[in-house]
PDB file of C-alpha atoms in Angstrom:
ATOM      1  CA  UNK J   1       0.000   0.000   0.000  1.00  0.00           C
ATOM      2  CA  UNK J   2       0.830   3.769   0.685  1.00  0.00           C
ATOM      3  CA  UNK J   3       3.880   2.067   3.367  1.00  0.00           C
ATOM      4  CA  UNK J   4       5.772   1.259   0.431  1.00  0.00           C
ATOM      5  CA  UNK J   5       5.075   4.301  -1.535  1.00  0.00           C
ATOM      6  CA  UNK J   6       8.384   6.108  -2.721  1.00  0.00           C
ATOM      7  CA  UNK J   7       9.036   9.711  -1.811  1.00  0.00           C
ATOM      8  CA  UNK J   8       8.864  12.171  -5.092  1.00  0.00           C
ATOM      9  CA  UNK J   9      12.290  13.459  -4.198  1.00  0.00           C
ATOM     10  CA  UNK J  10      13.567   9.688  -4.780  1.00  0.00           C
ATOM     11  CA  UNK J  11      11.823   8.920  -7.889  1.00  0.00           C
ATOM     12  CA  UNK J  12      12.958  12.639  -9.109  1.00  0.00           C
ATOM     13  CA  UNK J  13      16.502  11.603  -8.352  1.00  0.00           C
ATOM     14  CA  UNK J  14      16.501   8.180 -10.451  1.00  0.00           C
ATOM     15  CA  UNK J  15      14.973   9.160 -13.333  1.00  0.00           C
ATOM     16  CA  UNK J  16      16.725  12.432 -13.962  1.00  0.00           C
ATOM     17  CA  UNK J  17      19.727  10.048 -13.637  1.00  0.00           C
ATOM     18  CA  UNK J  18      21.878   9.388 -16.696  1.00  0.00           C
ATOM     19  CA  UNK J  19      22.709   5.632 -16.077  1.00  0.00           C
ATOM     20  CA  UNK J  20      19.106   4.236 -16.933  1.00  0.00           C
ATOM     21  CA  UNK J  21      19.644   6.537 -20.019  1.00  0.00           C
ATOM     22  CA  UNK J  22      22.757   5.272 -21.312  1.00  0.00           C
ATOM     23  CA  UNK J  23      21.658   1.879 -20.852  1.00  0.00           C
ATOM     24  CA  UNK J  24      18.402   2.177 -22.219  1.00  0.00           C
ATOM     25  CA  UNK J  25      20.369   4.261 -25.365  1.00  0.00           C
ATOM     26  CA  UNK J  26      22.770   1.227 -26.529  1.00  0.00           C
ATOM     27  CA  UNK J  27      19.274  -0.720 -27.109  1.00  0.00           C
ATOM     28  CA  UNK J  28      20.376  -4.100 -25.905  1.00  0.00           C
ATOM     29  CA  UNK J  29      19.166  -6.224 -23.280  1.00  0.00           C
ATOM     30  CA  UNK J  30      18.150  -3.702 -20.836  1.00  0.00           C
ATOM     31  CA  UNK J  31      16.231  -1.691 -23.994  1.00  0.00           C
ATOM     32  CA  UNK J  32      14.777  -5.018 -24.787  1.00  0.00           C
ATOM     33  CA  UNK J  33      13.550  -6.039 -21.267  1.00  0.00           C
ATOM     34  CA  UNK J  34      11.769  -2.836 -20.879  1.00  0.00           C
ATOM     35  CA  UNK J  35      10.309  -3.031 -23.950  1.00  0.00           C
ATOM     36  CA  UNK J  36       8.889  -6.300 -23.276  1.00  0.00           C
ATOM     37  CA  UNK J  37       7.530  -5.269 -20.254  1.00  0.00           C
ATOM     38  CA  UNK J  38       6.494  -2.136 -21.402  1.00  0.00           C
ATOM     39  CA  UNK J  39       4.246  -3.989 -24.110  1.00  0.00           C
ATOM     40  CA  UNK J  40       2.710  -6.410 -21.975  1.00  0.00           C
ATOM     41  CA  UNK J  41       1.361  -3.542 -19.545  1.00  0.00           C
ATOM     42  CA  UNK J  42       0.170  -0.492 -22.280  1.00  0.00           C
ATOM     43  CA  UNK J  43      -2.531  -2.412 -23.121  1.00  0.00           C
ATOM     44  CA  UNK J  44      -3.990  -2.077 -18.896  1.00  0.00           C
ATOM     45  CA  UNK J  45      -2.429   1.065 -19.300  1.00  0.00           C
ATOM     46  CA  UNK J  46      -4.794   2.362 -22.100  1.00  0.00           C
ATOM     47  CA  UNK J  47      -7.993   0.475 -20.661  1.00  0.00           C
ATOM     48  CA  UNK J  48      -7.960  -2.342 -23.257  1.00  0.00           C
ATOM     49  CA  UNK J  49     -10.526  -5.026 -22.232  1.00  0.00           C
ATOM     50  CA  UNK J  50      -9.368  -8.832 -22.020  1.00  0.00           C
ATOM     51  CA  UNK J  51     -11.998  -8.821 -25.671  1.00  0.00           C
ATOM     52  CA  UNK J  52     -10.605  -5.406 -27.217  1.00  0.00           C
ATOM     53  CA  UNK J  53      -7.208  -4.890 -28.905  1.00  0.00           C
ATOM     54  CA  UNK J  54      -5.389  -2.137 -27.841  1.00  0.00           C
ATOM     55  CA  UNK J  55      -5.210   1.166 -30.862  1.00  0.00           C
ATOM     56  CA  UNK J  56      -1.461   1.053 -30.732  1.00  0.00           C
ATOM     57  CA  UNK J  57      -1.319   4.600 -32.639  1.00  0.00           C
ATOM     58  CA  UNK J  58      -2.937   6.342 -29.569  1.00  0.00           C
ATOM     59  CA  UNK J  59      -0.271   4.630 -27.175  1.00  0.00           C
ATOM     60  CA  UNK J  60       2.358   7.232 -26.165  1.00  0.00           C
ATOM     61  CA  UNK J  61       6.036   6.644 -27.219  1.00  0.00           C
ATOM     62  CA  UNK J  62       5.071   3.615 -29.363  1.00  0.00           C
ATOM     63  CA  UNK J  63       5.863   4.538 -32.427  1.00  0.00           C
ATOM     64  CA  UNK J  64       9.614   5.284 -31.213  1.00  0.00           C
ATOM     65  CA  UNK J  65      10.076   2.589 -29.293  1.00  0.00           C
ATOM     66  CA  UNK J  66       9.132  -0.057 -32.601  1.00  0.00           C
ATOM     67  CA  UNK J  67      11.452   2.524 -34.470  1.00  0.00           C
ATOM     68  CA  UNK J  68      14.013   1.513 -32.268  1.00  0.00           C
ATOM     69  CA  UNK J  69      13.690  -1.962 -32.043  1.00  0.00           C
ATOM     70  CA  UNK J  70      13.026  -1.887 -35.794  1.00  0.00           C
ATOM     71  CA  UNK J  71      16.440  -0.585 -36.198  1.00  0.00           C
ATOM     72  CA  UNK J  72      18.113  -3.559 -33.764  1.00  0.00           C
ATOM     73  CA  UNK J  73      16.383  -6.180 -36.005  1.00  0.00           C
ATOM     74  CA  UNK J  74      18.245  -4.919 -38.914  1.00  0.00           C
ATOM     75  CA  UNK J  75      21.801  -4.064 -37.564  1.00  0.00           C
ATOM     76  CA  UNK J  76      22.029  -7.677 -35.780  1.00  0.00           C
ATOM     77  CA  UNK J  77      22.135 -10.784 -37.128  1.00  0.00           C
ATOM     78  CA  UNK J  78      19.563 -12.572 -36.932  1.00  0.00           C
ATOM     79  CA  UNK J  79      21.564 -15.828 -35.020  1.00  0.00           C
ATOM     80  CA  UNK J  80      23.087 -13.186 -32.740  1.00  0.00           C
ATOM     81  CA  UNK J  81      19.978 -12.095 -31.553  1.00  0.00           C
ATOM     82  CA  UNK J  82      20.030 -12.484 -27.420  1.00  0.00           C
ATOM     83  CA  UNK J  83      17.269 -14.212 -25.901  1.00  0.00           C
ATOM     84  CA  UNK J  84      16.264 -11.012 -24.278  1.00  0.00           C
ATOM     85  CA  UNK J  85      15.430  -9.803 -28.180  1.00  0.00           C
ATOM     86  CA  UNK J  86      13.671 -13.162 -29.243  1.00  0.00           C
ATOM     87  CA  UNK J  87      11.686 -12.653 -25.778  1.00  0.00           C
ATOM     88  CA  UNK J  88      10.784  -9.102 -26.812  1.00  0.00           C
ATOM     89  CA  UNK J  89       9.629  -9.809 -30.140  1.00  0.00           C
ATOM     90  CA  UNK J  90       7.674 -12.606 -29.079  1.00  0.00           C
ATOM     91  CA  UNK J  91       5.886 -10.250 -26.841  1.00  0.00           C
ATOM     92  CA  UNK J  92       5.223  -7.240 -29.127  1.00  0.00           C
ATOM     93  CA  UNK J  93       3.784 -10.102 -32.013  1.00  0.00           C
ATOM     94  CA  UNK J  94       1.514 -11.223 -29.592  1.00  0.00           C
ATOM     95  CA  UNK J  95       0.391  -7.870 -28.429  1.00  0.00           C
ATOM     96  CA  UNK J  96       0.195  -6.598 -31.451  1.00  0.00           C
ATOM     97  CA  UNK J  97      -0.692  -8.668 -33.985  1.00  0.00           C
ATOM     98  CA  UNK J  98      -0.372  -6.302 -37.554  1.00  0.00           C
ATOM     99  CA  UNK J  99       3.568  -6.213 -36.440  1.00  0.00           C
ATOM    100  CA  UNK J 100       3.954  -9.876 -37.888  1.00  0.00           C
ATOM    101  CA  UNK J 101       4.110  -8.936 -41.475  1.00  0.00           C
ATOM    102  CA  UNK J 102       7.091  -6.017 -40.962  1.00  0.00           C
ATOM    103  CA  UNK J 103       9.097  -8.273 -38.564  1.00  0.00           C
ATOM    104  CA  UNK J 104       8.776 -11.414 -41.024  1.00  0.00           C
ATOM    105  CA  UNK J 105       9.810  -8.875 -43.823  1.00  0.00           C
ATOM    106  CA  UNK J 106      13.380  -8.106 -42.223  1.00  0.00           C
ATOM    107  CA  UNK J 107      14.107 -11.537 -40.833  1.00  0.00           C
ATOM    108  CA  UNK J 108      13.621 -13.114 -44.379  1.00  0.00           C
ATOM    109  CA  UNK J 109      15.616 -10.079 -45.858  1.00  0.00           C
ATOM    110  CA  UNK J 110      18.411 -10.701 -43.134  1.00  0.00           C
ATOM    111  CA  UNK J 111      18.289 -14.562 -44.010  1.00  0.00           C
ATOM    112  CA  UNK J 112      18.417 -14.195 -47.804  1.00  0.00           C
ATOM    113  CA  UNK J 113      21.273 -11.750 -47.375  1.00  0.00           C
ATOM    114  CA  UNK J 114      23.152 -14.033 -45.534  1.00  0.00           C
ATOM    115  CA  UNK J 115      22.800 -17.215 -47.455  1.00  0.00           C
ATOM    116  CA  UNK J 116      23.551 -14.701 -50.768  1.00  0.00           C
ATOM    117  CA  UNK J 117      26.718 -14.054 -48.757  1.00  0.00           C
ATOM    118  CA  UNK J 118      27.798 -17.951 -48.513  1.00  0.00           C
ATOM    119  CA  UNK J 119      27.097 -18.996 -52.007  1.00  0.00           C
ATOM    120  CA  UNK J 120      28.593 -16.282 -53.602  1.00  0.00           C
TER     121      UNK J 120
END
C-alpha cells in the first residue's frame, strides 16, 4: 500500500539520472527487457478489455520505441539475436498482432542476405 510508496524526491533523483539513459540508449538487453515489459502492460495502461485490442497509434512513445527496435532487427544478425530480443519480439507479435508482417519482412531479408553471402 501507501507504506511502500516512494518519496517524489527519490523517484525525481533516479529518473533524472543518466545511467538508466545510457543503458536504455545502446538498445540491448536492458532496452529489450523494458520493452517487453512495457508492451505487456500499455494495453492495462490504455484500458484495453481482455476482448478489445489495444489502438497502438494512440499509445504514447510507441511509435519510437518499434522505431528503435526496428532498427536492432536490422543491424544484428539474426543468429546473434540475445534471448532477451527473441523474448521481446515474441511479446510485441503477440500484443500486437499487424507487427507480424514487418518483422517477417526483415528476418527473411536478413536470411536471404546471408545465405547470398555464402554462395557467392
Amino acid at each position: 500500500g501507501m507504506a511502500n510508496a516512494v518519496p517524489p524526491a527519490v523517484v525525481e533523483r533516479a529518473l533524472g539520472g543518466r545511467y538508466w539513459r545510457e543503458r536504455l540508449r545502446k538498445r540491448g538487453h536492458c532496452f529489450f527487457l523494458l520493452l517487453e515489459h512495457w508492451t505487456r502492460h500499455a494495453p492495462a495502461a490504455m484500458g484495453t478489455q481482455p476482448d478489445e485490442s489495444t489502438n497502438w497509434r494512440v499509445v504514447p512513445g510507441h511509435a519510437v520505441l518499434i522505431k528503435a527496435f526496428l532498427l536492432e532487427m536490422r543491424q544484428r544478425p539474426v543468429h546473434l539475436w540475445p534471448e532477451s530480443m527473441r523474448s521481446c519480439l515474441a511479446a510485441l507479435v503477440q500484443e500486437n498482432r499487424p507487427l507480424t508482417q514487418v518483422f517477417a519482412r526483415i528476418i527473411v531479408s536478413a536470411a536471404g542476405a546471408t545465405s547470398l553471402r555464402r554462395r557467392l
